[in-house]
């Protein structure tokens, strides 16, 4: 009975104000993507990160989420006038050098308290910062302002946390969970790790995909700026078996 009354109310609004007065969420067009040129683009369903929406990278310990976020940030410094990090403490700009950033476009905002981080992030998103990387938790009451500001300006939002609280998880439009599969050893030396990246939430497109990434550490005694970081997508065991089966057939 309640569903019938609700449907009747929706129909009356459409009759009075037009068919476009109400639009179901499933009928809304997806947000414009920002092609990040990283393996994460394949998981979103729109070939890039959504502008004006919050993407969340989660995972405990060493699992590749920060490395991929740094790769995104470095690419953003070449494509946006302003790529900004909201740092709650611990972000080292030198860690970005192996990804060849354009440092002139990078701004790091030190936010020693969650309130400062929330206010800074919301203000910058509303002002139209091209790319915003959140490296700390934000109070719940700032998340709505952050989302609305980014939605109007088209800011690309990425948050990196070990485990999100309920409010942050709800605010995200895309959530990618990272987990370490194993370490990569060569000649008795650890040279990287293999991780799984799985899209666990997606409000912008239907697919909830999964991929494996291989992250290589820079080795040797060179200047930090001479290192080249490597984040590459690798075939999953199922894909490898499929290729082998196709080759046999």
Short mmCIF file of C-alpha atoms in Angstrom, two decimals:
data_model
loop_
_atom_site.label_atom_id
_atom_site.label_comp_id
_atom_site.label_asym_id
_atom_site.label_seq_id
_atom_site.Cartn_x
_atom_site.Cartn_y
_atom_site.Cartn_z
CA UNK A 1 0.00 0.00 0.00
CA UNK A 2 2.83 2.36 0.90
CA UNK A 3 4.61 1.64 -2.41
CA UNK A 4 1.43 2.45 -4.35
CA UNK A 5 1.05 5.78 -2.51
CA UNK A 6 4.70 6.65 -3.14
CA UNK A 7 4.46 5.80 -6.84
CA UNK A 8 1.30 7.89 -7.09
CA UNK A 9 3.07 10.87 -5.48
CA UNK A 10 6.00 10.52 -7.90
CA UNK A 11 3.67 10.39 -10.89
CA UNK A 12 1.76 13.47 -9.73
CA UNK A 13 5.01 15.45 -9.40
CA UNK A 14 6.04 14.41 -12.92
CA UNK A 15 2.64 15.38 -14.32
CA UNK A 16 2.74 18.78 -12.62
CA UNK A 17 6.39 19.74 -13.10
CA UNK A 18 7.49 17.62 -16.07
CA UNK A 19 9.15 14.25 -16.60
CA UNK A 20 12.59 15.59 -15.65
CA UNK A 21 11.51 16.89 -12.25
CA UNK A 22 12.40 13.55 -10.70
CA UNK A 23 15.12 11.22 -11.89
CA UNK A 24 15.92 7.85 -10.43
CA UNK A 25 19.52 7.38 -9.34
CA UNK A 26 19.99 4.53 -11.80
CA UNK A 27 19.03 6.87 -14.65
CA UNK A 28 21.56 9.58 -13.80
CA UNK A 29 24.51 9.86 -16.21
CA UNK A 30 27.89 8.84 -14.76
CA UNK A 31 30.25 11.63 -13.68
CA UNK A 32 32.97 12.79 -16.03
CA UNK A 33 36.09 10.64 -15.58
CA UNK A 34 39.65 11.79 -15.09
CA UNK A 35 41.91 9.23 -16.83
CA UNK A 36 44.66 8.69 -14.27
CA UNK A 37 46.77 6.46 -16.53
CA UNK A 38 47.10 3.89 -13.74
CA UNK A 39 45.64 0.36 -13.42
CA UNK A 40 42.88 1.77 -11.20
CA UNK A 41 41.09 3.15 -14.29
CA UNK A 42 40.00 -0.35 -15.28
CA UNK A 43 38.21 -0.92 -11.96
CA UNK A 44 35.95 2.13 -12.00
CA UNK A 45 33.81 1.24 -15.02
CA UNK A 46 34.24 4.73 -16.51
CA UNK A 47 37.93 4.45 -17.53
CA UNK A 48 39.14 6.89 -14.90
CA UNK A 49 38.44 8.40 -11.49
CA UNK A 50 35.13 10.27 -11.21
CA UNK A 51 35.32 14.05 -10.99
CA UNK A 52 33.40 15.52 -8.09
CA UNK A 53 33.16 12.22 -6.22
CA UNK A 54 35.19 10.65 -3.41
CA UNK A 55 37.36 7.61 -4.18
CA UNK A 56 38.57 5.63 -1.18
CA UNK A 57 41.69 3.44 -1.00
CA UNK A 58 41.75 1.10 2.00
CA UNK A 59 43.91 -1.72 3.32
CA UNK A 60 46.00 -2.59 6.34
CA UNK A 61 49.77 -2.59 6.46
CA UNK A 62 51.96 -2.55 3.38
CA UNK A 63 49.46 -3.26 0.62
CA UNK A 64 50.14 -0.78 -2.20
CA UNK A 65 47.37 1.76 -1.54
CA UNK A 66 49.77 4.61 -0.77
CA UNK A 67 52.05 3.79 -3.70
CA UNK A 68 49.13 3.93 -6.12
CA UNK A 69 47.88 7.16 -4.52
CA UNK A 70 51.33 8.72 -5.02
CA UNK A 71 51.28 7.65 -8.67
CA UNK A 72 47.88 9.35 -9.05
CA UNK A 73 49.16 12.48 -7.32
CA UNK A 74 52.25 12.67 -9.54
CA UNK A 75 50.14 12.32 -12.70
CA UNK A 76 47.76 14.97 -11.39
CA UNK A 77 50.60 17.48 -11.00
CA UNK A 78 51.12 17.29 -14.77
CA UNK A 79 47.45 17.72 -15.66
CA UNK A 80 46.06 20.16 -13.10
CA UNK A 81 47.22 23.61 -12.05
CA UNK A 82 46.79 22.61 -8.41
CA UNK A 83 47.28 19.13 -6.94
CA UNK A 84 46.93 19.28 -3.16
CA UNK A 85 47.68 16.93 -0.27
CA UNK A 86 45.84 17.30 3.04
CA UNK A 87 48.41 15.87 5.44
CA UNK A 88 47.62 14.95 9.01
CA UNK A 89 51.30 14.29 9.65
CA UNK A 90 53.74 11.86 8.08
CA UNK A 91 53.59 12.75 4.39
CA UNK A 92 57.06 13.18 2.93
CA UNK A 93 57.13 15.05 -0.42
CA UNK A 94 60.39 13.26 -1.24
CA UNK A 95 58.45 9.99 -1.49
CA UNK A 96 56.83 11.45 -4.61
CA UNK A 97 60.08 11.95 -6.53
CA UNK A 98 60.30 8.41 -8.01
CA UNK A 99 56.99 9.14 -9.77
CA UNK A 100 58.41 12.20 -11.61
CA UNK A 101 55.96 14.86 -10.38
CA UNK A 102 55.70 18.49 -11.46
CA UNK A 103 56.54 19.99 -8.08
CA UNK A 104 55.43 23.47 -9.11
CA UNK A 105 51.81 22.27 -9.15
CA UNK A 106 52.00 20.50 -5.77
CA UNK A 107 50.77 22.01 -2.50
CA UNK A 108 50.92 20.24 0.88
CA UNK A 109 48.53 21.46 3.58
CA UNK A 110 49.64 20.49 7.09
CA UNK A 111 46.53 19.79 9.17
CA UNK A 112 47.46 18.85 12.76
CA UNK A 113 43.81 18.48 13.80
CA UNK A 114 40.83 16.82 12.07
CA UNK A 115 38.82 20.06 12.16
CA UNK A 116 41.58 21.89 10.31
CA UNK A 117 41.77 19.08 7.75
CA UNK A 118 38.02 19.13 7.18
CA UNK A 119 37.82 22.89 6.77
CA UNK A 120 40.85 23.01 4.46
CA UNK A 121 39.63 20.14 2.26
CA UNK A 122 36.11 21.56 1.93
CA UNK A 123 37.36 25.05 1.12
CA UNK A 124 39.83 23.83 -1.50
CA UNK A 125 37.28 21.53 -3.16
CA UNK A 126 34.77 24.36 -3.34
CA UNK A 127 37.45 26.65 -4.80
CA UNK A 128 38.12 24.19 -7.63
CA UNK A 129 41.38 22.42 -6.77
CA UNK A 130 42.03 19.94 -9.56
CA UNK A 131 43.13 17.00 -7.42
CA UNK A 132 42.84 16.54 -3.67
CA UNK A 133 44.58 13.70 -1.82
CA UNK A 134 43.36 13.18 1.75
CA UNK A 135 45.94 11.55 4.00
CA UNK A 136 43.99 11.86 7.25
CA UNK A 137 40.53 11.31 8.67
CA UNK A 138 37.90 14.05 8.41
CA UNK A 139 35.10 14.75 10.90
CA UNK A 140 31.72 13.54 9.69
CA UNK A 141 30.14 17.00 9.56
CA UNK A 142 32.72 18.15 6.98
CA UNK A 143 32.11 15.29 4.54
CA UNK A 144 28.85 16.69 3.17
CA UNK A 145 30.43 20.08 2.51
CA UNK A 146 33.43 18.38 0.89
CA UNK A 147 31.21 16.34 -1.43
CA UNK A 148 28.99 19.25 -2.45
CA UNK A 149 31.98 21.51 -3.12
CA UNK A 150 33.76 18.87 -5.20
CA UNK A 151 30.57 18.06 -7.09
CA UNK A 152 30.20 21.68 -8.18
CA UNK A 153 33.84 22.22 -9.09
CA UNK A 154 34.71 18.78 -10.49
CA UNK A 155 37.59 18.21 -8.09
CA UNK A 156 39.03 14.68 -8.09
CA UNK A 157 38.99 13.41 -4.49
CA UNK A 158 41.05 10.47 -3.21
CA UNK A 159 41.28 9.43 0.44
CA UNK A 160 43.80 6.88 1.75
CA UNK A 161 43.08 5.16 5.07
CA UNK A 162 43.76 1.78 6.66
CA UNK A 163 40.13 1.25 7.66
CA UNK A 164 37.44 3.89 7.04
CA UNK A 165 34.88 4.84 9.64
CA UNK A 166 31.21 4.43 8.78
CA UNK A 167 30.74 8.04 7.66
CA UNK A 168 33.72 8.04 5.29
CA UNK A 169 32.75 4.67 3.83
CA UNK A 170 29.23 5.96 3.19
CA UNK A 171 30.48 9.21 1.63
CA UNK A 172 32.66 7.45 -0.93
CA UNK A 173 31.37 6.75 -4.43
CA UNK A 174 34.16 4.29 -5.21
CA UNK A 175 36.02 2.18 -2.67
CA UNK A 176 39.01 0.02 -3.59
CA UNK A 177 40.39 -2.45 -1.05
CA UNK A 178 44.05 -3.43 -1.26
CA UNK A 179 45.64 -6.55 0.21
CA UNK A 180 49.16 -7.90 -0.08
CA UNK A 181 49.42 -11.28 -1.79
CA UNK A 182 53.15 -11.90 -1.43
CA UNK A 183 56.59 -10.31 -1.55
CA UNK A 184 58.72 -10.42 -4.68
CA UNK A 185 62.24 -11.74 -4.19
CA UNK A 186 65.08 -11.85 -6.69
CA UNK A 187 68.54 -13.23 -5.92
CA UNK A 188 67.76 -13.28 -2.24
CA UNK A 189 66.73 -9.63 -2.18
CA UNK A 190 63.21 -8.26 -1.71
CA UNK A 191 62.46 -6.12 -4.76
CA UNK A 192 58.73 -5.49 -4.46
CA UNK A 193 55.33 -6.93 -3.67
CA UNK A 194 52.29 -8.30 -5.43
CA UNK A 195 48.94 -6.97 -4.27
CA UNK A 196 45.27 -7.46 -5.01
CA UNK A 197 43.12 -4.39 -5.72
CA UNK A 198 39.38 -5.01 -5.53
CA UNK A 199 36.57 -2.54 -6.13
CA UNK A 200 34.24 -3.19 -3.18
CA UNK A 201 31.86 -0.28 -3.81
CA UNK A 202 30.94 1.54 -6.99
CA UNK A 203 28.17 4.11 -7.32
CA UNK A 204 29.24 5.42 -10.72
CA UNK A 205 29.18 2.25 -12.85
CA UNK A 206 28.00 -1.36 -12.43
CA UNK A 207 31.26 -3.36 -12.51
CA UNK A 208 32.95 -4.38 -9.26
CA UNK A 209 36.25 -5.58 -10.66
CA UNK A 210 39.48 -6.94 -9.25
CA UNK A 211 43.05 -6.88 -10.49
CA UNK A 212 46.54 -7.79 -9.37
CA UNK A 213 49.34 -5.24 -9.25
CA UNK A 214 53.07 -5.69 -9.11
CA UNK A 215 54.92 -2.91 -7.30
CA UNK A 216 58.68 -2.74 -7.74
CA UNK A 217 60.92 -0.98 -5.26
CA UNK A 218 63.76 1.22 -6.55
CA UNK A 219 67.09 -0.45 -5.84
CA UNK A 220 70.70 0.68 -5.83
CA UNK A 221 72.56 3.74 -4.59
CA UNK A 222 71.33 6.63 -6.70
CA UNK A 223 69.79 10.03 -6.15
CA UNK A 224 66.17 9.72 -5.09
CA UNK A 225 65.08 11.78 -8.09
CA UNK A 226 66.74 9.21 -10.39
CA UNK A 227 64.58 6.35 -9.15
CA UNK A 228 61.65 5.26 -11.30
CA UNK A 229 58.77 3.69 -9.40
CA UNK A 230 56.91 0.84 -11.06
CA UNK A 231 53.24 -0.08 -10.60
CA UNK A 232 52.11 -2.61 -13.20
CA UNK A 233 49.02 -4.72 -13.67
CA UNK A 234 49.77 -8.44 -13.89
CA UNK A 235 47.54 -11.26 -15.18
CA UNK A 236 45.61 -13.12 -12.50
CA UNK A 237 46.07 -16.91 -12.22
CA UNK A 238 42.62 -17.41 -13.81
CA UNK A 239 43.57 -15.23 -16.80
CA UNK A 240 46.85 -17.12 -17.18
CA UNK A 241 45.02 -20.47 -17.14
CA UNK A 242 42.56 -19.18 -19.74
CA UNK A 243 45.42 -18.12 -22.01
CA UNK A 244 47.09 -21.50 -21.61
CA UNK A 245 43.82 -23.29 -22.40
CA UNK A 246 43.33 -21.13 -25.50
CA UNK A 247 46.86 -21.90 -26.63
CA UNK A 248 46.31 -25.65 -26.18
CA UNK A 249 43.03 -25.56 -28.12
#
